């Protein structure tokens, strides 16, 4: 029953026993703590039932099964920063081993995490690599030279082996990321934004001088996104804004001049009874001045003139011409339709055919 209890020992109890062995080895000093392997197995038994061997197990499998509890005990001690010499698996259950506290495992954990961080930092950015490097060096140095201080400061729940070194390095890297790397990256990014904004501002000035208002507007928009508070960018954006206002004003004046010209031509054509030209020009004038009213008057006058010409042509026996003139009148002003006239024209056309 005692054996079963040792085999089913909890991981928490294992941690406490390993920590106690580390304290004893520390007190033993340079000679180390001599322990019989059999006693070590009783102190640090397997916390699980080993896998049963098959009936046809080979000699190698049997030896591996016998060595499993010895290697497990050694691994537990390594996890807690204790070096075992010779290895329990080498001397067997009847041998004696010496336990000495060692910082090599903490150094291994610190170096492993530190190298991974430097590799990742080198891939991400030079700033991360440079920012992590001194903290990695400090972390390895602490694990190497200040293990006695770590042993006092770090809670007992943390194993003193590779886990301690890795945890130490993770804490230092987190400090580096918050205090050094991220501020440095923000500064570099801001500096790059300012540099890009200046370049875009200069480009916008050149485009503006070349008359490329659209390109200048696009360049200054990019500069404002990169560094909206930069004085040079603000000055350039104001120049582009003034140029845009001037361009809009010129376009409006030009459009107004075109509209005025169309209105004047429409009135002149109306006075000369050139109805089609008058209608075209006044339509182009849109809502300028009283152009809509003038257009309606021209359409009415043109329709009435065409109707008079149609009646004259019908009276002269020219029914086809009268039909064309009537159609023109309806085109000018649909409200000018004269049913009686169109009936007379139709009758004349039928009689002539």
GROMACS .gro file of C-alpha atoms in nm:
model
  353
    1UNK     CA    1   0.000   0.000   0.000
    2UNK     CA    2   0.291   0.235   0.079
    3UNK     CA    3   0.427   0.179  -0.270
    4UNK     CA    4   0.092   0.264  -0.424
    5UNK     CA    5   0.075   0.588  -0.224
    6UNK     CA    6   0.422   0.690  -0.340
    7UNK     CA    7   0.336   0.615  -0.699
    8UNK     CA    8   0.024   0.827  -0.673
    9UNK     CA    9   0.192   1.124  -0.509
   10UNK     CA   10   0.059   1.460  -0.626
   11UNK     CA   11   0.261   1.702  -0.832
   12UNK     CA   12   0.231   1.958  -0.557
   13UNK     CA   13   0.385   1.721  -0.305
   14UNK     CA   14   0.662   1.638  -0.551
   15UNK     CA   15   0.736   2.009  -0.587
   16UNK     CA   16   0.759   2.051  -0.209
   17UNK     CA   17   0.990   1.751  -0.171
   18UNK     CA   18   1.215   1.864  -0.455
   19UNK     CA   19   1.232   2.213  -0.304
   20UNK     CA   20   1.327   2.061   0.032
   21UNK     CA   21   1.607   1.860  -0.131
   22UNK     CA   22   1.733   2.180  -0.296
   23UNK     CA   23   1.746   2.358   0.041
   24UNK     CA   24   1.938   2.066   0.193
   25UNK     CA   25   2.185   2.066  -0.094
   26UNK     CA   26   2.235   2.441  -0.049
   27UNK     CA   27   2.313   2.393   0.320
   28UNK     CA   28   2.554   2.113   0.236
   29UNK     CA   29   2.779   2.363   0.061
   30UNK     CA   30   3.049   2.276  -0.191
   31UNK     CA   31   3.068   1.900  -0.113
   32UNK     CA   32   2.699   1.865  -0.197
   33UNK     CA   33   2.434   1.640  -0.046
   34UNK     CA   34   2.501   1.266  -0.076
   35UNK     CA   35   2.182   1.062  -0.114
   36UNK     CA   36   2.122   0.695  -0.177
   37UNK     CA   37   1.929   0.639  -0.496
   38UNK     CA   38   1.681   0.415  -0.316
   39UNK     CA   39   1.605   0.700  -0.074
   40UNK     CA   40   1.576   0.940  -0.367
   41UNK     CA   41   1.319   0.712  -0.530
   42UNK     CA   42   1.117   0.704  -0.211
   43UNK     CA   43   1.127   1.083  -0.188
   44UNK     CA   44   1.050   1.146  -0.554
   45UNK     CA   45   0.842   0.851  -0.678
   46UNK     CA   46   0.651   0.836  -1.003
   47UNK     CA   47   0.318   1.023  -0.972
   48UNK     CA   48   0.158   0.781  -1.217
   49UNK     CA   49   0.141   0.409  -1.273
   50UNK     CA   50   0.411   0.298  -1.517
   51UNK     CA   51   0.294   0.129  -1.832
   52UNK     CA   52   0.299  -0.248  -1.778
   53UNK     CA   53   0.550  -0.449  -1.978
   54UNK     CA   54   0.418  -0.708  -2.226
   55UNK     CA   55   0.498  -1.073  -2.169
   56UNK     CA   56   0.733  -1.076  -2.467
   57UNK     CA   57   0.921  -0.762  -2.362
   58UNK     CA   58   1.279  -0.741  -2.483
   59UNK     CA   59   1.575  -0.688  -2.254
   60UNK     CA   60   1.605  -0.331  -2.378
   61UNK     CA   61   1.243  -0.258  -2.289
   62UNK     CA   62   1.293  -0.410  -1.945
   63UNK     CA   63   1.600  -0.196  -1.882
   64UNK     CA   64   1.415   0.115  -2.002
   65UNK     CA   65   1.124   0.040  -1.767
   66UNK     CA   66   1.363  -0.006  -1.474
   67UNK     CA   67   1.537   0.320  -1.556
   68UNK     CA   68   1.212   0.523  -1.590
   69UNK     CA   69   1.171   0.610  -1.216
   70UNK     CA   70   1.544   0.695  -1.194
   71UNK     CA   71   1.531   0.932  -1.490
   72UNK     CA   72   1.206   1.083  -1.362
   73UNK     CA   73   1.362   1.165  -1.024
   74UNK     CA   74   1.660   1.326  -1.201
   75UNK     CA   75   1.429   1.531  -1.425
   76UNK     CA   76   1.232   1.657  -1.124
   77UNK     CA   77   1.555   1.771  -0.959
   78UNK     CA   78   1.671   1.943  -1.280
   79UNK     CA   79   1.338   2.123  -1.299
   80UNK     CA   80   1.411   2.263  -0.952
   81UNK     CA   81   1.769   2.359  -1.024
   82UNK     CA   82   1.947   2.062  -0.868
   83UNK     CA   83   2.226   1.879  -1.049
   84UNK     CA   84   2.267   1.508  -0.981
   85UNK     CA   85   2.612   1.346  -1.018
   86UNK     CA   86   2.638   1.077  -1.121
   87UNK     CA   87   2.303   1.029  -1.290
   88UNK     CA   88   2.074   0.794  -1.092
   89UNK     CA   89   2.017   0.588  -1.405
   90UNK     CA   90   2.390   0.526  -1.436
   91UNK     CA   91   2.449   0.395  -1.083
   92UNK     CA   92   2.119   0.216  -1.034
   93UNK     CA   93   1.894   0.188  -0.730
   94UNK     CA   94   2.176   0.066  -0.505
   95UNK     CA   95   2.411   0.355  -0.583
   96UNK     CA   96   2.477   0.693  -0.422
   97UNK     CA   97   2.447   1.032  -0.593
   98UNK     CA   98   2.550   1.384  -0.492
   99UNK     CA   99   2.301   1.668  -0.520
  100UNK     CA  100   2.427   2.021  -0.579
  101UNK     CA  101   2.222   2.331  -0.661
  102UNK     CA  102   2.305   2.455  -1.010
  103UNK     CA  103   2.216   2.765  -1.206
  104UNK     CA  104   2.295   2.601  -1.540
  105UNK     CA  105   1.932   2.503  -1.593
  106UNK     CA  106   1.806   2.854  -1.522
  107UNK     CA  107   2.070   2.985  -1.765
  108UNK     CA  108   1.949   2.739  -2.027
  109UNK     CA  109   1.590   2.860  -1.986
  110UNK     CA  110   1.695   3.224  -2.004
  111UNK     CA  111   1.916   3.170  -2.308
  112UNK     CA  112   1.647   2.972  -2.489
  113UNK     CA  113   1.379   3.239  -2.448
  114UNK     CA  114   1.633   3.516  -2.511
  115UNK     CA  115   1.749   3.366  -2.841
  116UNK     CA  116   1.390   3.318  -2.956
  117UNK     CA  117   1.314   3.681  -2.872
  118UNK     CA  118   1.622   3.806  -3.058
  119UNK     CA  119   1.536   3.592  -3.360
  120UNK     CA  120   1.177   3.720  -3.365
  121UNK     CA  121   1.296   4.076  -3.307
  122UNK     CA  122   1.544   4.049  -3.593
  123UNK     CA  123   1.267   3.932  -3.825
  124UNK     CA  124   1.021   4.202  -3.714
  125UNK     CA  125   1.248   4.506  -3.691
  126UNK     CA  126   1.599   4.618  -3.607
  127UNK     CA  127   1.459   4.828  -3.326
  128UNK     CA  128   1.313   4.521  -3.153
  129UNK     CA  129   1.642   4.332  -3.188
  130UNK     CA  130   1.848   4.621  -3.051
  131UNK     CA  131   1.597   4.685  -2.772
  132UNK     CA  132   1.583   4.319  -2.664
  133UNK     CA  133   1.959   4.253  -2.680
  134UNK     CA  134   2.072   4.432  -2.359
  135UNK     CA  135   1.782   4.287  -2.162
  136UNK     CA  136   1.868   3.936  -2.283
  137UNK     CA  137   2.227   3.989  -2.175
  138UNK     CA  138   2.113   4.116  -1.834
  139UNK     CA  139   1.875   3.822  -1.793
  140UNK     CA  140   2.148   3.568  -1.867
  141UNK     CA  141   2.384   3.751  -1.631
  142UNK     CA  142   2.128   3.748  -1.350
  143UNK     CA  143   2.066   3.376  -1.396
  144UNK     CA  144   2.442   3.319  -1.400
  145UNK     CA  145   2.567   3.548  -1.123
  146UNK     CA  146   2.264   3.638  -0.912
  147UNK     CA  147   2.095   3.302  -0.863
  148UNK     CA  148   2.116   3.335  -0.485
  149UNK     CA  149   1.915   3.659  -0.501
  150UNK     CA  150   1.657   3.506  -0.734
  151UNK     CA  151   1.625   3.215  -0.493
  152UNK     CA  152   1.528   3.456  -0.217
  153UNK     CA  153   1.299   3.681  -0.416
  154UNK     CA  154   1.107   3.437  -0.636
  155UNK     CA  155   0.810   3.256  -0.477
  156UNK     CA  156   0.862   2.891  -0.389
  157UNK     CA  157   0.595   2.783  -0.636
  158UNK     CA  158   0.832   2.865  -0.924
  159UNK     CA  159   1.079   2.581  -0.994
  160UNK     CA  160   1.443   2.697  -0.986
  161UNK     CA  161   1.542   2.530  -1.312
  162UNK     CA  162   1.469   2.624  -1.673
  163UNK     CA  163   1.126   2.756  -1.581
  164UNK     CA  164   1.282   3.019  -1.354
  165UNK     CA  165   1.525   3.131  -1.624
  166UNK     CA  166   1.251   3.143  -1.885
  167UNK     CA  167   1.017   3.336  -1.655
  168UNK     CA  168   1.294   3.582  -1.568
  169UNK     CA  169   1.365   3.642  -1.934
  170UNK     CA  170   0.996   3.682  -2.020
  171UNK     CA  171   0.957   3.948  -1.750
  172UNK     CA  172   1.264   4.136  -1.872
  173UNK     CA  173   1.151   4.116  -2.235
  174UNK     CA  174   0.807   4.246  -2.140
  175UNK     CA  175   0.972   4.542  -1.965
  176UNK     CA  176   1.191   4.598  -2.271
  177UNK     CA  177   0.891   4.589  -2.504
  178UNK     CA  178   0.695   4.841  -2.295
  179UNK     CA  179   0.976   5.076  -2.194
  180UNK     CA  180   1.217   5.061  -2.487
  181UNK     CA  181   1.098   4.882  -2.799
  182UNK     CA  182   0.745   5.019  -2.837
  183UNK     CA  183   0.840   5.384  -2.762
  184UNK     CA  184   1.136   5.354  -2.999
  185UNK     CA  185   0.917   5.209  -3.274
  186UNK     CA  186   0.661   5.485  -3.220
  187UNK     CA  187   0.937   5.746  -3.244
  188UNK     CA  188   1.079   5.587  -3.559
  189UNK     CA  189   0.732   5.560  -3.713
  190UNK     CA  190   0.660   5.924  -3.633
  191UNK     CA  191   0.994   6.028  -3.778
  192UNK     CA  192   0.921   5.829  -4.092
  193UNK     CA  193   0.577   5.989  -4.118
  194UNK     CA  194   0.731   6.335  -4.092
  195UNK     CA  195   0.987   6.249  -4.359
  196UNK     CA  196   0.717   6.117  -4.591
  197UNK     CA  197   0.498   6.420  -4.522
  198UNK     CA  198   0.781   6.658  -4.612
  199UNK     CA  199   0.850   6.468  -4.935
  200UNK     CA  200   0.481   6.471  -5.030
  201UNK     CA  201   0.460   6.840  -4.945
  202UNK     CA  202   0.753   6.920  -5.174
  203UNK     CA  203   0.595   6.705  -5.445
  204UNK     CA  204   0.266   6.891  -5.407
  205UNK     CA  205   0.446   7.225  -5.445
  206UNK     CA  206   0.609   7.104  -5.769
  207UNK     CA  207   0.279   6.971  -5.904
  208UNK     CA  208   0.107   7.297  -5.817
  209UNK     CA  209   0.374   7.495  -6.000
  210UNK     CA  210   0.328   7.268  -6.304
  211UNK     CA  211  -0.046   7.325  -6.303
  212UNK     CA  212  -0.133   6.971  -6.192
  213UNK     CA  213  -0.392   7.070  -5.934
  214UNK     CA  214  -0.537   6.718  -5.903
  215UNK     CA  215  -0.196   6.564  -5.838
  216UNK     CA  216  -0.108   6.838  -5.588
  217UNK     CA  217  -0.434   6.778  -5.403
  218UNK     CA  218  -0.365   6.401  -5.383
  219UNK     CA  219  -0.008   6.461  -5.259
  220UNK     CA  220  -0.111   6.708  -4.991
  221UNK     CA  221  -0.387   6.474  -4.874
  222UNK     CA  222  -0.124   6.204  -4.821
  223UNK     CA  223   0.099   6.450  -4.636
  224UNK     CA  224  -0.190   6.552  -4.409
  225UNK     CA  225  -0.257   6.187  -4.326
  226UNK     CA  226   0.109   6.129  -4.238
  227UNK     CA  227   0.174   6.445  -4.033
  228UNK     CA  228  -0.130   6.676  -4.009
  229UNK     CA  229   0.033   6.911  -3.756
  230UNK     CA  230   0.355   6.973  -3.950
  231UNK     CA  231   0.389   7.342  -4.041
  232UNK     CA  232   0.523   7.281  -4.391
  233UNK     CA  233   0.233   7.049  -4.468
  234UNK     CA  234  -0.022   7.298  -4.337
  235UNK     CA  235   0.130   7.579  -4.548
  236UNK     CA  236   0.127   7.363  -4.862
  237UNK     CA  237  -0.230   7.251  -4.800
  238UNK     CA  238  -0.336   7.615  -4.771
  239UNK     CA  239  -0.167   7.693  -5.105
  240UNK     CA  240  -0.344   7.403  -5.269
  241UNK     CA  241  -0.673   7.516  -5.115
  242UNK     CA  242  -0.627   7.869  -5.251
  243UNK     CA  243  -0.539   7.732  -5.593
  244UNK     CA  244  -0.848   7.510  -5.584
  245UNK     CA  245  -1.069   7.806  -5.489
  246UNK     CA  246  -0.918   8.015  -5.769
  247UNK     CA  247  -0.969   7.731  -6.015
  248UNK     CA  248  -1.329   7.688  -5.907
  249UNK     CA  249  -1.388   8.063  -5.933
  250UNK     CA  250  -1.233   8.076  -6.280
  251UNK     CA  251  -1.443   7.780  -6.390
  252UNK     CA  252  -1.756   7.950  -6.260
  253UNK     CA  253  -1.669   8.275  -6.435
  254UNK     CA  254  -1.597   8.090  -6.756
  255UNK     CA  255  -1.924   7.900  -6.733
  256UNK     CA  256  -2.107   8.226  -6.663
  257UNK     CA  257  -1.943   8.387  -6.965
  258UNK     CA  258  -2.043   8.094  -7.186
  259UNK     CA  259  -2.399   8.114  -7.056
  260UNK     CA  260  -2.411   8.491  -7.109
  261UNK     CA  261  -2.284   8.448  -7.464
  262UNK     CA  262  -2.548   8.182  -7.540
  263UNK     CA  263  -2.820   8.408  -7.396
  264UNK     CA  264  -2.708   8.705  -7.606
  265UNK     CA  265  -2.691   8.494  -7.922
  266UNK     CA  266  -3.037   8.358  -7.849
  267UNK     CA  267  -3.187   8.706  -7.818
  268UNK     CA  268  -3.011   8.821  -8.139
  269UNK     CA  269  -3.133   8.517  -8.331
  270UNK     CA  270  -3.486   8.574  -8.202
  271UNK     CA  271  -3.477   8.934  -8.318
  272UNK     CA  272  -3.370   8.814  -8.666
  273UNK     CA  273  -3.645   8.549  -8.661
  274UNK     CA  274  -3.389   8.269  -8.679
  275UNK     CA  275  -3.606   8.055  -8.461
  276UNK     CA  276  -3.405   7.730  -8.451
  277UNK     CA  277  -3.083   7.909  -8.356
  278UNK     CA  278  -3.264   8.115  -8.094
  279UNK     CA  279  -3.420   7.805  -7.937
  280UNK     CA  280  -3.081   7.621  -7.933
  281UNK     CA  281  -2.895   7.911  -7.771
  282UNK     CA  282  -3.161   7.996  -7.515
  283UNK     CA  283  -3.185   7.628  -7.419
  284UNK     CA  284  -2.808   7.627  -7.365
  285UNK     CA  285  -2.842   7.935  -7.141
  286UNK     CA  286  -3.047   7.727  -6.897
  287UNK     CA  287  -3.181   7.924  -6.603
  288UNK     CA  288  -2.963   8.229  -6.666
  289UNK     CA  289  -3.150   8.558  -6.616
  290UNK     CA  290  -3.493   8.533  -6.789
  291UNK     CA  291  -3.375   8.271  -7.042
  292UNK     CA  292  -3.664   8.029  -6.963
  293UNK     CA  293  -3.922   8.303  -7.025
  294UNK     CA  294  -3.750   8.417  -7.342
  295UNK     CA  295  -3.730   8.056  -7.462
  296UNK     CA  296  -4.103   8.007  -7.412
  297UNK     CA  297  -4.178   8.331  -7.602
  298UNK     CA  298  -3.948   8.231  -7.889
  299UNK     CA  299  -4.107   7.886  -7.914
  300UNK     CA  300  -4.457   8.044  -7.924
  301UNK     CA  301  -4.356   8.306  -8.184
  302UNK     CA  302  -4.178   8.045  -8.398
  303UNK     CA  303  -4.483   7.818  -8.389
  304UNK     CA  304  -4.717   8.102  -8.483
  305UNK     CA  305  -4.491   8.208  -8.773
  306UNK     CA  306  -4.479   7.850  -8.903
  307UNK     CA  307  -4.859   7.819  -8.875
  308UNK     CA  308  -4.906   8.140  -9.078
  309UNK     CA  309  -4.668   8.010  -9.341
  310UNK     CA  310  -4.857   7.678  -9.347
  311UNK     CA  311  -5.191   7.855  -9.406
  312UNK     CA  312  -5.034   8.062  -9.683
  313UNK     CA  313  -4.890   7.751  -9.848
  314UNK     CA  314  -5.224   7.569  -9.821
  315UNK     CA  315  -5.405   7.864  -9.979
  316UNK     CA  316  -5.153   7.854 -10.264
  317UNK     CA  317  -5.232   7.485 -10.322
  318UNK     CA  318  -4.904   7.359 -10.177
  319UNK     CA  319  -5.046   7.101  -9.938
  320UNK     CA  320  -4.717   6.911  -9.885
  321UNK     CA  321  -4.534   7.231  -9.795
  322UNK     CA  322  -4.816   7.329  -9.565
  323UNK     CA  323  -4.786   6.990  -9.389
  324UNK     CA  324  -4.412   7.036  -9.338
  325UNK     CA  325  -4.461   7.388  -9.198
  326UNK     CA  326  -4.736   7.265  -8.966
  327UNK     CA  327  -4.510   6.984  -8.840
  328UNK     CA  328  -4.236   7.241  -8.776
  329UNK     CA  329  -4.479   7.455  -8.578
  330UNK     CA  330  -4.574   7.161  -8.355
  331UNK     CA  331  -4.205   7.090  -8.302
  332UNK     CA  332  -4.147   7.448  -8.188
  333UNK     CA  333  -4.449   7.452  -7.954
  334UNK     CA  334  -4.678   7.147  -7.913
  335UNK     CA  335  -4.949   7.367  -7.764
  336UNK     CA  336  -4.985   7.545  -8.098
  337UNK     CA  337  -5.169   7.249  -8.253
  338UNK     CA  338  -5.461   7.355  -8.480
  339UNK     CA  339  -5.695   7.064  -8.551
  340UNK     CA  340  -5.896   7.251  -8.811
  341UNK     CA  341  -5.583   7.342  -9.006
  342UNK     CA  342  -5.439   6.993  -8.997
  343UNK     CA  343  -5.777   6.856  -9.116
  344UNK     CA  344  -5.777   7.095  -9.410
  345UNK     CA  345  -5.418   7.000  -9.495
  346UNK     CA  346  -5.506   6.632  -9.480
  347UNK     CA  347  -5.807   6.681  -9.705
  348UNK     CA  348  -5.595   6.872  -9.955
  349UNK     CA  349  -5.334   6.599  -9.955
  350UNK     CA  350  -5.594   6.329 -10.020
  351UNK     CA  351  -5.749   6.535 -10.299
  352UNK     CA  352  -5.415   6.585 -10.464
  353UNK     CA  353  -5.333   6.216 -10.454
   0.00000   0.00000   0.00000
